[in-house]
Amino acid sequence: MSEKSYQNIIVEKADGITWVTLNRPEKRNAMSPQLHYDMDDALAELAVDEETKVLVLTGAGAAFSAGQDLQLYFRDTAHDPAERRRSNEAAHSWFYQRLTTFPKPTIAMVNGYCFGGGLTPVCACDFAIAAEDALFGLSEINWGILPGGYVSWQIANVMSFRDAMHYAVSGETFDGKKAAELRFVTFAVPREELRQATIDYARMLMAKNPAAVRFTKEAIRAVKGMPAAQALDYLRAKGDALKGADDEDGRAQGMSQFLDEKSYRPGLGPYQRRRAKKD
Ligand code: ACO
């Protein structure tokens, strides 16, 4: 895929990692309608892009995202129902549907301020790595609205009931370190280590069988809320589907490397990935 240029985001690719950067630093990456259109388009293309093995979402400058753009997203579309609807649909499409169904692992690299609607893509990504001094907040309450869109729903899913209630109703901020304690992010690191820690995590993911990673992340999302018997049935069918979808035949390779070659320990790390069966 040729790299496309966008007005409000930057897409860069290196060594299997595709970095998507929300790029309105002068507005703390507040999300304008154009940013939503850019993201919706980019994620649709990157989902089927062979170079993209892991997707990292981050923000330019001091912020990850200061949430919806109060001027461009709210005020300017207040009397333009068509544009309000279009931008609303694009927003919900990329920061929920496209991210949660993205076929490769997704990491939110939270580099700074993350408020309101900015929390949605963090929740939607498979993993989140934050700078310890990043600052999160459900600030909606501070200007008299509730966390709408998917925000309240996602917060209630990702956080404990007590934490979701507390942070949504008080609007109190929490930093990256606290976000890791709350299990709102996967882990937090000092700011100067953020990029390298994200690259290391992405490389760890890329060392695994890609079909197994995809099917596992889909399964973890799908079984949440299913009754046990339904989950068992779903996982049986999903496991069978994985065998058909796995070009590397990872199961056979892993078994053979452990049982015959005795060359690795599956409990301690991935098998040696070899040439795909169908090139
Ligand atoms: N919408 C529109 N513009 C914004 C937003 C936003 N959400 N956030 C920041 N900006 C703009 C500011 O208006 C300012 O523009 P200007 O330079 O033209 O005056 C510029 O970005 C820089 O903002 P400052 O406030 O000067 O930056 P500072 O670093 O001091 O503070 C902070 C950053 C804490 C993020 C602050 O801008 C802020 O509180 N923003 C709003 C956060 C918020 O409540 N977001 C939720 C929105 S509601 C929702 O998402 C559903």
PDB file of C-alpha atoms in Angstrom, residues 63-230:
ATOM      1  CA  ALA A  63      -1.422  15.268  24.173  1.00  0.00           C
ATOM      2  CA  PHE A  64      -2.806  11.925  23.126  1.00  0.00           C
ATOM      3  CA  SER A  65      -6.157  13.645  22.578  1.00  0.00           C
ATOM      4  CA  ALA A  66      -8.070  16.393  24.400  1.00  0.00           C
ATOM      5  CA  GLY A  67     -11.322  14.686  23.307  1.00  0.00           C
ATOM      6  CA  GLN A  68     -13.869  15.909  20.816  1.00  0.00           C
ATOM      7  CA  ASP A  69     -13.140  19.345  19.382  1.00  0.00           C
ATOM      8  CA  LEU A  70     -15.594  21.595  21.188  1.00  0.00           C
ATOM      9  CA  GLN A  71     -15.544  24.135  18.375  1.00  0.00           C
ATOM     10  CA  LEU A  72     -15.349  22.042  15.211  1.00  0.00           C
ATOM     11  CA  TYR A  73     -17.141  18.876  16.311  1.00  0.00           C
ATOM     12  CA  PHE A  74     -19.804  20.373  18.587  1.00  0.00           C
ATOM     13  CA  ARG A  75     -20.397  24.084  17.993  1.00  0.00           C
ATOM     14  CA  ASP A  76     -19.792  24.270  14.249  1.00  0.00           C
ATOM     15  CA  THR A  77     -22.049  21.298  13.490  1.00  0.00           C
ATOM     16  CA  ALA A  78     -24.843  22.357  15.868  1.00  0.00           C
ATOM     17  CA  HIS A  79     -26.816  23.856  12.985  1.00  0.00           C
ATOM     18  CA  ASP A  80     -25.620  21.443  10.316  1.00  0.00           C
ATOM     19  CA  PRO A  81     -27.384  18.142  11.021  1.00  0.00           C
ATOM     20  CA  ALA A  82     -25.923  16.438   7.949  1.00  0.00           C
ATOM     21  CA  GLU A  83     -22.342  17.201   8.954  1.00  0.00           C
ATOM     22  CA  ARG A  84     -23.124  16.368  12.602  1.00  0.00           C
ATOM     23  CA  ARG A  85     -24.411  12.963  11.547  1.00  0.00           C
ATOM     24  CA  ARG A  86     -21.553  12.257   9.129  1.00  0.00           C
ATOM     25  CA  SER A  87     -18.846  13.144  11.646  1.00  0.00           C
ATOM     26  CA  ASN A  88     -20.658  11.306  14.440  1.00  0.00           C
ATOM     27  CA  GLU A  89     -20.840   8.147  12.372  1.00  0.00           C
ATOM     28  CA  ALA A  90     -17.207   8.410  11.294  1.00  0.00           C
ATOM     29  CA  ALA A  91     -16.162   8.890  14.938  1.00  0.00           C
ATOM     30  CA  HIS A  92     -18.075   5.872  16.165  1.00  0.00           C
ATOM     31  CA  SER A  93     -16.936   3.833  13.216  1.00  0.00           C
ATOM     32  CA  TRP A  94     -13.202   4.318  13.777  1.00  0.00           C
ATOM     33  CA  PHE A  95     -12.908   4.554  17.497  1.00  0.00           C
ATOM     34  CA  TYR A  96     -15.130   1.647  18.224  1.00  0.00           C
ATOM     35  CA  GLN A  97     -15.998  -0.615  15.262  1.00  0.00           C
ATOM     36  CA  ARG A  98     -12.793  -0.370  13.245  1.00  0.00           C
ATOM     37  CA  LEU A  99     -10.474  -0.545  16.246  1.00  0.00           C
ATOM     38  CA  THR A 100     -12.233  -3.368  18.079  1.00  0.00           C
ATOM     39  CA  THR A 101     -12.404  -5.498  14.922  1.00  0.00           C
ATOM     40  CA  PHE A 102      -8.940  -4.577  13.604  1.00  0.00           C
ATOM     41  CA  PRO A 103      -7.373  -7.866  12.467  1.00  0.00           C
ATOM     42  CA  LYS A 104      -3.894  -7.072  13.793  1.00  0.00           C
ATOM     43  CA  PRO A 105      -2.965  -6.150  17.402  1.00  0.00           C
ATOM     44  CA  THR A 106      -3.583  -2.521  18.336  1.00  0.00           C
ATOM     45  CA  ILE A 107      -1.695  -0.539  20.983  1.00  0.00           C
ATOM     46  CA  ALA A 108      -2.688   2.885  22.286  1.00  0.00           C
ATOM     47  CA  MET A 109       0.565   4.666  23.213  1.00  0.00           C
ATOM     48  CA  VAL A 110      -0.737   7.370  25.542  1.00  0.00           C
ATOM     49  CA  ASN A 111       1.853  10.123  25.504  1.00  0.00           C
ATOM     50  CA  GLY A 112       0.044  12.935  27.328  1.00  0.00           C
ATOM     51  CA  TYR A 113      -3.376  14.491  27.939  1.00  0.00           C
ATOM     52  CA  CYS A 114      -6.272  12.136  27.300  1.00  0.00           C
ATOM     53  CA  PHE A 115      -9.731  13.528  28.039  1.00  0.00           C
ATOM     54  CA  GLY A 116     -13.374  12.763  27.325  1.00  0.00           C
ATOM     55  CA  GLY A 117     -13.849  11.141  23.926  1.00  0.00           C
ATOM     56  CA  GLY A 118     -10.083  10.600  23.800  1.00  0.00           C
ATOM     57  CA  LEU A 119     -10.556   7.715  26.228  1.00  0.00           C
ATOM     58  CA  THR A 120     -12.661   5.799  23.691  1.00  0.00           C
ATOM     59  CA  PRO A 121      -9.862   4.690  21.341  1.00  0.00           C
ATOM     60  CA  VAL A 122      -7.691   3.852  24.368  1.00  0.00           C
ATOM     61  CA  CYS A 123     -10.419   1.490  25.601  1.00  0.00           C
ATOM     62  CA  ALA A 124     -10.973   0.096  22.110  1.00  0.00           C
ATOM     63  CA  CYS A 125      -7.322  -0.794  21.461  1.00  0.00           C
ATOM     64  CA  ASP A 126      -6.233  -4.274  22.525  1.00  0.00           C
ATOM     65  CA  PHE A 127      -3.405  -2.878  24.657  1.00  0.00           C
ATOM     66  CA  ALA A 128      -2.548   0.503  26.127  1.00  0.00           C
ATOM     67  CA  ILE A 129       0.866   1.714  27.234  1.00  0.00           C
ATOM     68  CA  ALA A 130       1.021   5.084  28.984  1.00  0.00           C
ATOM     69  CA  ALA A 131       3.694   7.536  30.003  1.00  0.00           C
ATOM     70  CA  GLU A 132       3.621   7.614  33.802  1.00  0.00           C
ATOM     71  CA  ASP A 133       2.897  11.344  33.658  1.00  0.00           C
ATOM     72  CA  ALA A 134       0.171  11.140  30.997  1.00  0.00           C
ATOM     73  CA  LEU A 135      -3.036  12.680  32.340  1.00  0.00           C
ATOM     74  CA  PHE A 136      -6.468  11.090  31.919  1.00  0.00           C
ATOM     75  CA  GLY A 137      -9.847  12.561  32.768  1.00  0.00           C
ATOM     76  CA  LEU A 138     -13.561  12.148  32.181  1.00  0.00           C
ATOM     77  CA  SER A 139     -13.934  15.909  31.985  1.00  0.00           C
ATOM     78  CA  GLU A 140     -17.468  15.914  30.547  1.00  0.00           C
ATOM     79  CA  ILE A 141     -18.952  16.545  33.999  1.00  0.00           C
ATOM     80  CA  ASN A 142     -16.867  19.742  34.232  1.00  0.00           C
ATOM     81  CA  TRP A 143     -18.852  21.347  31.451  1.00  0.00           C
ATOM     82  CA  GLY A 144     -22.254  19.920  32.183  1.00  0.00           C
ATOM     83  CA  ILE A 145     -22.591  16.907  29.927  1.00  0.00           C
ATOM     84  CA  LEU A 146     -22.330  13.167  30.470  1.00  0.00           C
ATOM     85  CA  PRO A 147     -19.695  10.937  28.856  1.00  0.00           C
ATOM     86  CA  GLY A 148     -21.678  10.038  25.741  1.00  0.00           C
ATOM     87  CA  GLY A 149     -20.927   8.105  22.565  1.00  0.00           C
ATOM     88  CA  TYR A 150     -19.270   4.909  23.709  1.00  0.00           C
ATOM     89  CA  VAL A 151     -17.393   6.522  26.610  1.00  0.00           C
ATOM     90  CA  SER A 152     -19.595   5.614  29.614  1.00  0.00           C
ATOM     91  CA  TRP A 153     -20.204   2.147  28.215  1.00  0.00           C
ATOM     92  CA  GLN A 154     -16.508   1.492  27.677  1.00  0.00           C
ATOM     93  CA  ILE A 155     -15.449   2.944  31.003  1.00  0.00           C
ATOM     94  CA  ALA A 156     -18.001   0.730  32.743  1.00  0.00           C
ATOM     95  CA  ASN A 157     -16.525  -2.261  30.893  1.00  0.00           C
ATOM     96  CA  VAL A 158     -12.842  -1.509  31.348  1.00  0.00           C
ATOM     97  CA  MET A 159     -12.882  -0.077  34.897  1.00  0.00           C
ATOM     98  CA  SER A 160     -14.359  -1.442  38.086  1.00  0.00           C
ATOM     99  CA  PHE A 161     -17.836  -0.105  38.961  1.00  0.00           C
ATOM    100  CA  ARG A 162     -16.437   2.022  41.799  1.00  0.00           C
ATOM    101  CA  ASP A 163     -13.694   3.559  39.661  1.00  0.00           C
ATOM    102  CA  ALA A 164     -15.989   4.205  36.669  1.00  0.00           C
ATOM    103  CA  MET A 165     -18.514   5.919  38.922  1.00  0.00           C
ATOM    104  CA  HIS A 166     -15.892   7.929  40.774  1.00  0.00           C
ATOM    105  CA  TYR A 167     -13.945   9.212  37.775  1.00  0.00           C
ATOM    106  CA  ALA A 168     -17.037   9.905  35.638  1.00  0.00           C
ATOM    107  CA  VAL A 169     -18.965  11.804  38.315  1.00  0.00           C
ATOM    108  CA  SER A 170     -16.051  13.647  39.926  1.00  0.00           C
ATOM    109  CA  GLY A 171     -14.092  14.426  36.748  1.00  0.00           C
ATOM    110  CA  GLU A 172     -10.950  13.865  38.835  1.00  0.00           C
ATOM    111  CA  THR A 173      -7.861  13.316  36.710  1.00  0.00           C
ATOM    112  CA  PHE A 174      -5.532  10.322  37.066  1.00  0.00           C
ATOM    113  CA  ASP A 175      -2.023   9.918  35.730  1.00  0.00           C
ATOM    114  CA  GLY A 176      -0.491   7.057  33.749  1.00  0.00           C
ATOM    115  CA  LYS A 177       0.889   5.407  36.862  1.00  0.00           C
ATOM    116  CA  LYS A 178      -2.558   5.405  38.468  1.00  0.00           C
ATOM    117  CA  ALA A 179      -4.097   4.209  35.166  1.00  0.00           C
ATOM    118  CA  ALA A 180      -1.827   1.140  35.353  1.00  0.00           C
ATOM    119  CA  GLU A 181      -2.816   0.520  39.002  1.00  0.00           C
ATOM    120  CA  LEU A 182      -6.502   0.717  37.977  1.00  0.00           C
ATOM    121  CA  ARG A 183      -5.769  -1.685  35.072  1.00  0.00           C
ATOM    122  CA  PHE A 184      -7.110   0.971  32.725  1.00  0.00           C
ATOM    123  CA  VAL A 185      -3.869   0.615  30.738  1.00  0.00           C
ATOM    124  CA  THR A 186      -1.721  -2.469  30.285  1.00  0.00           C
ATOM    125  CA  PHE A 187       1.293  -0.781  31.928  1.00  0.00           C
ATOM    126  CA  ALA A 188       2.975   2.602  32.317  1.00  0.00           C
ATOM    127  CA  VAL A 189       6.610   3.592  31.926  1.00  0.00           C
ATOM    128  CA  PRO A 190       8.632   6.768  32.391  1.00  0.00           C
ATOM    129  CA  ARG A 191       8.042   9.108  29.449  1.00  0.00           C
ATOM    130  CA  GLU A 192      11.558   8.688  28.024  1.00  0.00           C
ATOM    131  CA  GLU A 193      11.022   4.920  27.786  1.00  0.00           C
ATOM    132  CA  LEU A 194       7.555   5.070  26.217  1.00  0.00           C
ATOM    133  CA  ARG A 195       8.457   4.633  22.563  1.00  0.00           C
ATOM    134  CA  GLN A 196      11.003   1.861  23.120  1.00  0.00           C
ATOM    135  CA  ALA A 197       8.665   0.005  25.495  1.00  0.00           C
ATOM    136  CA  THR A 198       5.955   0.181  22.817  1.00  0.00           C
ATOM    137  CA  ILE A 199       8.338  -1.120  20.136  1.00  0.00           C
ATOM    138  CA  ASP A 200       9.430  -3.972  22.441  1.00  0.00           C
ATOM    139  CA  TYR A 201       5.806  -4.900  23.120  1.00  0.00           C
ATOM    140  CA  ALA A 202       4.964  -4.785  19.402  1.00  0.00           C
ATOM    141  CA  ARG A 203       7.965  -7.025  18.632  1.00  0.00           C
ATOM    142  CA  MET A 204       6.818  -9.489  21.287  1.00  0.00           C
ATOM    143  CA  LEU A 205       3.427  -9.624  19.525  1.00  0.00           C
ATOM    144  CA  MET A 206       4.995  -9.987  16.078  1.00  0.00           C
ATOM    145  CA  ALA A 207       7.031 -12.996  17.229  1.00  0.00           C
ATOM    146  CA  LYS A 208       3.806 -14.960  17.777  1.00  0.00           C
ATOM    147  CA  ASN A 209       1.721 -16.765  15.189  1.00  0.00           C
ATOM    148  CA  PRO A 210      -0.357 -13.932  13.611  1.00  0.00           C
ATOM    149  CA  ALA A 211      -3.479 -16.021  13.014  1.00  0.00           C
ATOM    150  CA  ALA A 212      -3.408 -17.287  16.606  1.00  0.00           C
ATOM    151  CA  VAL A 213      -2.968 -13.719  17.887  1.00  0.00           C
ATOM    152  CA  ARG A 214      -5.909 -12.523  15.801  1.00  0.00           C
ATOM    153  CA  PHE A 215      -8.218 -15.373  16.765  1.00  0.00           C
ATOM    154  CA  THR A 216      -7.242 -15.109  20.429  1.00  0.00           C
ATOM    155  CA  LYS A 217      -7.957 -11.389  20.638  1.00  0.00           C
ATOM    156  CA  GLU A 218     -11.265 -11.899  18.864  1.00  0.00           C
ATOM    157  CA  ALA A 219     -12.126 -14.718  21.262  1.00  0.00           C
ATOM    158  CA  ILE A 220     -11.275 -12.723  24.393  1.00  0.00           C
ATOM    159  CA  ARG A 221     -13.577  -9.942  23.214  1.00  0.00           C
ATOM    160  CA  ALA A 222     -16.374 -12.307  22.140  1.00  0.00           C
ATOM    161  CA  VAL A 223     -16.604 -14.579  25.195  1.00  0.00           C
ATOM    162  CA  LYS A 224     -16.969 -11.702  27.659  1.00  0.00           C
ATOM    163  CA  GLY A 225     -20.604 -11.840  28.699  1.00  0.00           C
ATOM    164  CA  MET A 226     -21.356 -15.200  27.062  1.00  0.00           C
ATOM    165  CA  PRO A 227     -22.789 -18.014  29.188  1.00  0.00           C
ATOM    166  CA  ALA A 228     -20.176 -20.750  29.781  1.00  0.00           C
ATOM    167  CA  ALA A 229     -21.814 -23.345  27.542  1.00  0.00           C
ATOM    168  CA  GLN A 230     -22.101 -20.880  24.681  1.00  0.00           C
TER     169      GLN A 230
END
